XYZ file of C-alpha atoms in Angstrom:
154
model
C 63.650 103.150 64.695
C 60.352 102.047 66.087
C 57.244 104.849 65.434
C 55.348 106.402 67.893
C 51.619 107.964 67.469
C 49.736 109.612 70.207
C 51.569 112.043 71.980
C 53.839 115.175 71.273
C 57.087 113.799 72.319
C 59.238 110.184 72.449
C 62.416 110.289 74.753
C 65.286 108.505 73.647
C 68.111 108.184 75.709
C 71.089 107.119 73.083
C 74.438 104.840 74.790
C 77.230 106.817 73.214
C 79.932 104.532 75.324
C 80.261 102.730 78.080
C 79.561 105.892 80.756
C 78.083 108.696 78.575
C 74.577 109.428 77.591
C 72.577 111.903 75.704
C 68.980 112.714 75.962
C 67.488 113.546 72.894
C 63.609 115.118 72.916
C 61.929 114.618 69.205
C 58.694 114.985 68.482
C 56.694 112.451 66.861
C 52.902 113.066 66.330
C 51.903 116.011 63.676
C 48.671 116.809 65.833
C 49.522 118.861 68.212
C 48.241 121.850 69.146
C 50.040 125.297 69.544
C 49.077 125.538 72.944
C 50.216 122.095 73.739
C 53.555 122.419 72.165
C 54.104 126.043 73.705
C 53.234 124.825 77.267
C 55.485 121.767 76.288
C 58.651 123.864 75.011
C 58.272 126.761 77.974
C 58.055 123.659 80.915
C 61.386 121.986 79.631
C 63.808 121.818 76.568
C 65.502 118.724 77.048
C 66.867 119.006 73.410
C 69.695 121.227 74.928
C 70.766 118.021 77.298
C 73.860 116.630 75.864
C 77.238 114.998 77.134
C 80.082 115.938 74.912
C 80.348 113.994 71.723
C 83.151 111.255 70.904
C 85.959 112.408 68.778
C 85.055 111.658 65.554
C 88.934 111.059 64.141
C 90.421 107.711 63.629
C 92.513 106.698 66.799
C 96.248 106.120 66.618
C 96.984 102.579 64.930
C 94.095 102.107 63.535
C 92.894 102.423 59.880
C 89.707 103.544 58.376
C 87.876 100.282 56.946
C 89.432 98.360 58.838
C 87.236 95.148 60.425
C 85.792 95.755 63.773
C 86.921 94.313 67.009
C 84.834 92.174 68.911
C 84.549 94.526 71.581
C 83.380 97.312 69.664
C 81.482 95.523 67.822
C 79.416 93.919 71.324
C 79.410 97.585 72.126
C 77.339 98.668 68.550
C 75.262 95.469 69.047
C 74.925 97.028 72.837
C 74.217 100.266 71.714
C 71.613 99.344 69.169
C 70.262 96.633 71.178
C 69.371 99.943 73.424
C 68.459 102.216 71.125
C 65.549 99.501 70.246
C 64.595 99.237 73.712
C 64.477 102.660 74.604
C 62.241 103.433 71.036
C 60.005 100.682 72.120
C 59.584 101.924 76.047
C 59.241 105.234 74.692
C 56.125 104.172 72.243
C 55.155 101.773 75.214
C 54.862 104.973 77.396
C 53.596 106.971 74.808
C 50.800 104.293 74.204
C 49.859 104.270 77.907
C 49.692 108.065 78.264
C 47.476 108.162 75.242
C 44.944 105.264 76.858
C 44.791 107.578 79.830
C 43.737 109.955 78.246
C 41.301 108.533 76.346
C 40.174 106.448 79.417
C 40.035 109.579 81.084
C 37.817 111.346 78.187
C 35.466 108.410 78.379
C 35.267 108.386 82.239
C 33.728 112.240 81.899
C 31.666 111.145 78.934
C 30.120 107.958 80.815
C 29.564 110.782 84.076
C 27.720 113.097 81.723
C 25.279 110.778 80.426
C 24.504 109.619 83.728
C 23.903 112.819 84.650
C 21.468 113.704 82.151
C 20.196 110.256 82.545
C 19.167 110.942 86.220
C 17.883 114.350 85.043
C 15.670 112.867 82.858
C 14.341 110.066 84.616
C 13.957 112.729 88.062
C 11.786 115.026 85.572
C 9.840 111.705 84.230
C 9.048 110.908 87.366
C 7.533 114.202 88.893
C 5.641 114.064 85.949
C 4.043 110.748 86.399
C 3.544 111.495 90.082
C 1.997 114.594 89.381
C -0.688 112.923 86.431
C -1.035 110.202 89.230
C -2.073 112.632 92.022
C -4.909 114.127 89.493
C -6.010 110.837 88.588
C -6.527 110.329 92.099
C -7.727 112.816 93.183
C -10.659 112.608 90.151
C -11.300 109.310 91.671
C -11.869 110.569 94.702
C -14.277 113.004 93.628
C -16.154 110.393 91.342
C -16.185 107.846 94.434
C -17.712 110.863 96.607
C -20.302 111.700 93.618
C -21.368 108.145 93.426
C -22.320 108.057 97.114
C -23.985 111.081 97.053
C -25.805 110.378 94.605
C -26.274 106.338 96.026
C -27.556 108.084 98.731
C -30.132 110.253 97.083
C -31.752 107.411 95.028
C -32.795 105.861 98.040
């Protein structure tokens, strides 16, 4: 079986034979929360989902041990062949739910600090527009000073 990190649960749908199937729910990451897991468990319980199981006696004419048939054995192959698949699509899935998340995390971080970016540079910029006015505005009175008094001395 193929591990899975990331998320709470990995489906796994198992080929019993050629027309049956069972859905099995089991949970594969250890950090979960309670919340997450009690939302989880209330929403659905797909643990319960399950087609009745094969009769596990040895059929008429044949013997325990004995070698496998070539059909049942392309059937096992079959069914492991799927088992595999399904692990891997459910880690697959698991891995892309995960990178949304986190993409998804990041996308809220990245609008924050552009956000207090823009505040920042807005309050930078009364500032300077504000030290810019009184600096003009002293100029102003120097210039008119300097005329006055240009016009005094003469």
């Amino acid at each position: 079986m193929a591990s899975c990190t990331g998320l709470d649960f990995c489906f796994r749908v198992v080929f019993i034979s050629n027309v049956k199937y069972k859905v099995k729910m089991s949970t594969k990451s250890s950090k979960k929360s309670t919340a997450s897991s009690a939302a989880a468990s209330s929403s659905i319980n797909m643990s319960n989902v399950q087609s009745p199981q094969p009769s596990t006696s040895t059929p008429i004419g044949r013997r325990p041990g004995s070698p496998l048939s070539p059909t049942r054995y392309s059937r096992l192959q079959e069914k492991h062949d799927l088992q595999n698949l399904n692990d891997r699509l459910a880690c697959y899935i698991e891995k892309v739910r995960h990178l949304e998340t986190e993409n998804s995390r990041l996308t809220r971080e990245v609008q924050t600090k552009e956000e207090v970016v823009t505040r920042e540079v807005s309050n930078i910029k009364s500032m300077y527009e504000h030290e810019l006015s009184d600096a003009r505005k002293l100029l102003d009175e120097t210039a008119k000073e300097r005329a006055k008094l240009e016009i005094d001395t003469k």
